[in-house]
Amino acid sequence: MTEPVDYLEEQLQTKGLSTPETAMVLGSGLGGMTDEMEIDLSVSYEDVPGLSASTVEGHAGRFVLGTVGDVTVLGMDGRVHYYESGDMAPIVAPIRTLGELGCQRLLITNAAGGVNADFDPGDVMLIEDHLNMMGTNPLLGRAGLGDGPMFPDMTNAYSPDLLAEARDLAGDSDLTIHDGGVYAGMMGPSYETPAEIEMLDTLGADAVGMSTVPETIVANQLGMDVVGMSTITNYAAGVVGDPLSHEEVVETIETIEDDLRAYVSTLLQRFPELE
């Protein structure tokens, strides 16, 4: 057991709580999803030994355990990014904690730029696969492996069964949901150049962002089933020629947040049926 796991287990036991099977990561601007939860426990990352606080606007930086509808979930309200420290360890430590606590599946969300010309701001892309363009891997070095194999299979990094459930629900949502695409994870924090976006388009990327890939790799290494979705908050550089800003990201999410929360809440209810 690691220090974060021991600490959170103690917090759970103090309140008579147990680890749920489902965990979720709430990306930029999606912290409002916690409004859908009846929260039983809230723990700031910075209070957990071995974890780091998030420094990005829109990321509360805490674990929350509670119920959404009939499903109990352990949520990461905000995340740490590679560009915040240049170190993979703080990014994946919370994911490793979730996996070692016993969470079996992970719903992961992010804000992303649309590389695919058919994607508009406010659309949602279900993630079918990803490109690791960060120039490193969270499993480098045996000290960073923790539990799990050194060479995890990434053929189905995003669970086909969970993706099928997300696709099945898409038609009932008021959102425009693209039923499967490739997410490119970049280092950041600068936004990409038009030439880089052209490269990513050629490589097969549909959306681009600065997260998700390291977390998905570690979740797979720990044997967790992952389902991911990207909120398209802006056109990527060069697609339409407009300048990019984090304010645009937050503003776009605010326009669809209620519908996105409703969709995610309904999807979470489907998970127990897969057991």
Coordinates of C-alpha atoms in Angstrom, one line a residue:
M1 CA 0.0 0.0 0.0
T2 CA 1.1 3.5 -0.7
E3 CA 0.7 6.5 1.5
P4 CA -2.2 8.0 -0.5
V5 CA -4.1 4.7 -0.4
D6 CA -3.5 4.2 3.4
Y7 CA -4.7 7.8 4.0
L8 CA -7.9 7.5 1.9
E9 CA -8.7 4.1 3.3
E10 CA -8.5 5.6 6.8
Q11 CA -10.8 8.5 5.7
L12 CA -13.3 6.0 4.2
Q13 CA -13.3 3.8 7.3
T14 CA -13.8 6.7 9.6
K15 CA -17.1 7.5 7.9
G16 CA -18.0 3.8 7.5
L17 CA -17.6 4.0 3.7
S18 CA -16.2 1.5 1.2
T19 CA -14.5 2.0 -2.2
P20 CA -17.0 2.0 -5.1
E21 CA -16.3 0.1 -8.3
T22 CA -16.6 3.3 -10.4
A23 CA -14.3 6.3 -10.5
M24 CA -14.4 9.3 -12.7
V25 CA -12.1 12.2 -13.6
L26 CA -13.8 15.6 -14.1
G27 CA -11.8 17.8 -16.5
S28 CA -11.8 21.6 -17.2
G29 CA -15.0 23.3 -16.2
L30 CA -16.8 20.0 -15.3
G31 CA -16.5 20.4 -11.5
G32 CA -20.2 21.2 -11.5
M33 CA -20.8 17.5 -12.0
T34 CA -20.4 17.2 -8.2
D35 CA -23.7 19.1 -7.9
E36 CA -25.3 15.8 -9.2
M37 CA -23.8 13.9 -6.3
E38 CA -24.9 13.4 -2.7
I39 CA -21.4 13.8 -1.3
D40 CA -20.4 11.6 1.7
L41 CA -16.6 12.5 1.6
S42 CA -14.5 15.3 0.2
V43 CA -10.7 15.2 0.5
S44 CA -8.4 17.8 -1.0
Y45 CA -5.4 16.4 -3.0
E46 CA -3.0 18.6 -1.0
D47 CA -4.2 17.0 2.2
V48 CA -3.3 13.5 0.9
P49 CA 0.3 12.4 1.6
G50 CA 2.1 12.1 -1.7
L51 CA -0.4 13.9 -3.9
S52 CA -0.2 17.4 -5.4
A53 CA -2.8 20.2 -5.7
S54 CA -4.0 21.3 -9.2
T55 CA -3.0 24.9 -10.1
V56 CA -5.4 25.3 -13.1
E57 CA -8.6 27.4 -13.2
G58 CA -11.7 25.2 -13.1
H59 CA -9.9 22.3 -11.3
A60 CA -10.9 22.1 -7.6
G61 CA -8.3 19.5 -6.8
R62 CA -10.1 17.0 -4.5
F63 CA -11.5 13.5 -4.2
V64 CA -15.3 13.3 -3.7
L65 CA -17.2 10.1 -2.8
G66 CA -20.9 10.1 -3.2
T67 CA -23.9 8.9 -5.2
V68 CA -25.1 9.9 -8.7
G69 CA -28.6 8.5 -9.0
D70 CA -28.3 4.9 -7.7
V71 CA -24.5 4.6 -8.3
T72 CA -21.8 5.3 -5.8
V73 CA -18.7 6.9 -7.4
L74 CA -15.3 8.1 -6.3
G75 CA -14.6 11.2 -8.3
M76 CA -11.5 13.3 -9.1
D77 CA -12.8 16.9 -9.1
G78 CA -10.0 18.3 -11.3
R79 CA -6.6 16.9 -12.2
V80 CA -2.9 17.8 -12.3
H81 CA -1.3 18.2 -15.8
Y82 CA 2.1 17.4 -17.1
Y83 CA 2.8 21.0 -17.9
E84 CA 2.3 22.0 -14.3
S85 CA 5.5 20.3 -13.1
G86 CA 7.1 18.5 -16.0
D87 CA 6.7 15.3 -14.0
M88 CA 4.4 12.4 -14.7
A89 CA 4.3 11.2 -11.1
P90 CA 1.8 13.8 -9.8
I91 CA -0.5 13.3 -12.8
V92 CA -0.9 9.5 -12.3
A93 CA -0.6 9.2 -8.5
P94 CA -4.4 9.9 -8.0
I95 CA -5.3 7.3 -10.7
R96 CA -2.9 4.8 -9.2
T97 CA -4.6 5.5 -5.8
L98 CA -8.0 4.8 -7.3
G99 CA -6.9 1.6 -8.8
E100 CA -5.1 0.3 -5.7
L101 CA -8.1 1.2 -3.6
G102 CA -10.1 -1.2 -5.7
C103 CA -12.0 0.9 -8.3
Q104 CA -12.6 -1.3 -11.4
R105 CA -13.7 1.2 -14.0
L106 CA -12.8 4.8 -14.8
L107 CA -14.9 7.4 -16.6
I108 CA -12.5 10.1 -17.8
T109 CA -13.4 13.5 -19.3
N110 CA -11.5 16.4 -20.7
A111 CA -11.7 19.6 -22.7
A112 CA -10.2 19.4 -26.2
G113 CA -9.7 21.3 -29.4
G114 CA -11.4 20.0 -32.5
V115 CA -8.9 18.7 -35.1
N116 CA -11.6 17.0 -37.2
A117 CA -13.2 19.7 -39.4
D118 CA -16.7 18.1 -38.7
F119 CA -16.4 18.9 -35.0
D120 CA -17.8 22.2 -33.6
P121 CA -17.4 23.8 -30.2
G122 CA -19.9 22.3 -27.9
D123 CA -19.8 18.8 -29.4
V124 CA -18.7 15.8 -27.5
M125 CA -16.4 13.1 -28.8
L126 CA -16.4 9.6 -27.3
I127 CA -12.7 8.5 -27.2
E128 CA -12.0 5.3 -29.1
D129 CA -8.2 5.5 -29.1
H130 CA -5.4 7.9 -28.4
L131 CA -2.0 9.2 -29.6
N132 CA 0.6 9.7 -26.9
M133 CA 2.4 12.9 -28.2
M134 CA 3.8 13.9 -24.8
G135 CA 7.3 12.6 -25.4
T136 CA 7.3 10.4 -22.3
N137 CA 5.3 7.6 -20.6
P138 CA 4.1 7.4 -17.0
L139 CA 5.5 3.9 -16.7
L140 CA 9.1 4.8 -17.4
G141 CA 11.4 3.5 -14.7
R142 CA 10.6 0.6 -12.4
A143 CA 10.1 2.9 -9.4
G144 CA 7.0 4.4 -11.2
L145 CA 5.4 1.1 -12.0
G146 CA 3.7 0.3 -8.7
D147 CA 1.2 -2.6 -9.0
G148 CA 0.8 -3.9 -12.5
P149 CA 2.9 -5.1 -15.5
M150 CA 5.7 -3.2 -17.1
F151 CA 4.3 -3.9 -20.6
P152 CA 0.5 -3.4 -20.4
D153 CA -1.5 -4.2 -23.5
M154 CA -3.2 -1.1 -24.9
T155 CA -5.1 -2.7 -27.7
N156 CA -8.4 -1.8 -26.0
A157 CA -7.2 1.2 -23.9
Y158 CA -10.8 2.4 -24.0
S159 CA -13.2 -0.4 -23.0
P160 CA -15.3 -1.5 -26.0
D161 CA -18.2 -2.5 -23.6
L162 CA -18.3 0.9 -21.9
L163 CA -17.9 2.7 -25.2
A164 CA -20.9 0.7 -26.6
E165 CA -23.0 1.9 -23.6
A166 CA -21.9 5.5 -24.2
R167 CA -22.8 5.2 -27.9
D168 CA -26.1 3.7 -27.2
L169 CA -27.1 6.6 -25.0
A170 CA -25.8 9.3 -27.4
G171 CA -29.0 9.4 -29.5
D172 CA -31.1 10.3 -26.5
S173 CA -29.0 13.3 -25.5
D174 CA -29.5 16.9 -26.5
L175 CA -25.7 17.0 -27.1
T176 CA -24.1 16.4 -30.5
I177 CA -22.1 13.3 -29.7
H178 CA -19.5 11.9 -32.1
D179 CA -19.5 8.1 -31.5
G180 CA -15.8 7.5 -31.6
G181 CA -12.6 9.4 -32.3
V182 CA -8.9 9.6 -31.6
Y183 CA -7.6 11.9 -28.9
A184 CA -4.0 13.3 -29.2
G185 CA -2.4 14.1 -25.8
M186 CA 0.1 16.9 -26.1
M187 CA 2.6 18.2 -23.5
G188 CA 1.3 21.9 -23.4
P189 CA 1.0 24.4 -21.9
S190 CA 1.2 26.4 -25.1
Y191 CA -1.6 25.6 -27.6
E192 CA -0.5 23.8 -30.8
T193 CA 0.6 25.6 -33.9
P194 CA -1.4 25.2 -37.2
A195 CA 1.5 23.0 -38.5
E196 CA 1.2 20.7 -35.5
I197 CA -2.5 20.4 -35.9
E198 CA -2.0 19.6 -39.6
M199 CA 0.4 16.9 -38.5
L200 CA -2.1 15.5 -35.9
D201 CA -4.8 15.5 -38.6
T202 CA -2.5 13.5 -40.9
L203 CA -1.8 11.0 -38.1
G204 CA -5.5 10.4 -37.5
A205 CA -6.3 12.6 -34.5
D206 CA -9.8 14.0 -34.2
A207 CA -9.3 16.1 -31.0
V208 CA -6.3 17.4 -29.1
G209 CA -5.7 18.2 -25.4
M210 CA -3.1 18.2 -22.6
S211 CA -4.3 15.3 -20.4
T212 CA -6.0 11.9 -20.3
V213 CA -3.3 9.8 -22.0
P214 CA -1.1 9.3 -19.0
E215 CA -4.1 8.5 -16.8
T216 CA -5.5 6.0 -19.3
I217 CA -2.1 4.3 -19.6
V218 CA -1.9 3.8 -15.8
A219 CA -5.5 2.8 -15.5
N220 CA -5.0 0.1 -18.1
Q221 CA -1.8 -1.1 -16.3
L222 CA -3.9 -1.5 -13.1
G223 CA -6.6 -3.5 -15.0
M224 CA -9.2 -0.8 -14.9
D225 CA -11.8 -0.5 -17.7
V226 CA -11.8 3.1 -19.1
V227 CA -14.4 5.1 -21.0
G228 CA -13.4 8.6 -22.1
M229 CA -15.1 11.6 -23.6
S230 CA -13.8 15.0 -24.9
T231 CA -15.8 18.2 -24.8
I232 CA -14.8 20.1 -28.0
T233 CA -14.4 23.6 -26.6
N234 CA -12.7 25.3 -29.6
Y235 CA -11.5 24.7 -33.1
A236 CA -7.8 23.7 -33.0
A237 CA -5.2 26.1 -34.3
G238 CA -5.5 26.8 -38.0
V239 CA -8.9 25.0 -38.5
V240 CA -10.7 28.4 -38.7
G241 CA -7.9 30.8 -37.9
D242 CA -9.3 32.2 -34.6
P243 CA -6.9 32.7 -31.6
L244 CA -7.2 30.3 -28.7
S245 CA -7.7 31.0 -25.0
H246 CA -8.5 29.1 -21.8
E247 CA -11.4 31.5 -21.3
E248 CA -13.0 30.2 -24.4
V249 CA -12.7 26.7 -23.1
V250 CA -14.5 27.5 -19.9
E251 CA -17.2 29.5 -21.7
T252 CA -18.0 26.8 -24.1
I253 CA -18.3 24.2 -21.4
E254 CA -20.7 26.4 -19.5
T255 CA -23.1 26.4 -22.5
I256 CA -23.5 22.6 -22.5
E257 CA -22.6 21.7 -18.9
D258 CA -26.2 20.8 -17.9
D259 CA -26.7 18.5 -20.8
L260 CA -23.3 16.9 -20.3
R261 CA -23.9 16.3 -16.7
A262 CA -27.3 14.7 -17.5
Y263 CA -25.6 12.4 -20.1
V264 CA -22.8 11.4 -17.8
S265 CA -25.3 10.7 -15.0
T266 CA -27.3 8.5 -17.2
L267 CA -24.2 6.6 -18.4
L268 CA -23.1 6.0 -14.8
Q269 CA -26.4 4.2 -14.2
R270 CA -25.6 1.7 -16.9
F271 CA -22.3 0.6 -15.4
P272 CA -23.7 -1.8 -12.8
E273 CA -25.5 -3.7 -15.5
L274 CA -22.2 -4.7 -17.0
E275 CA -21.0 -6.6 -14.0

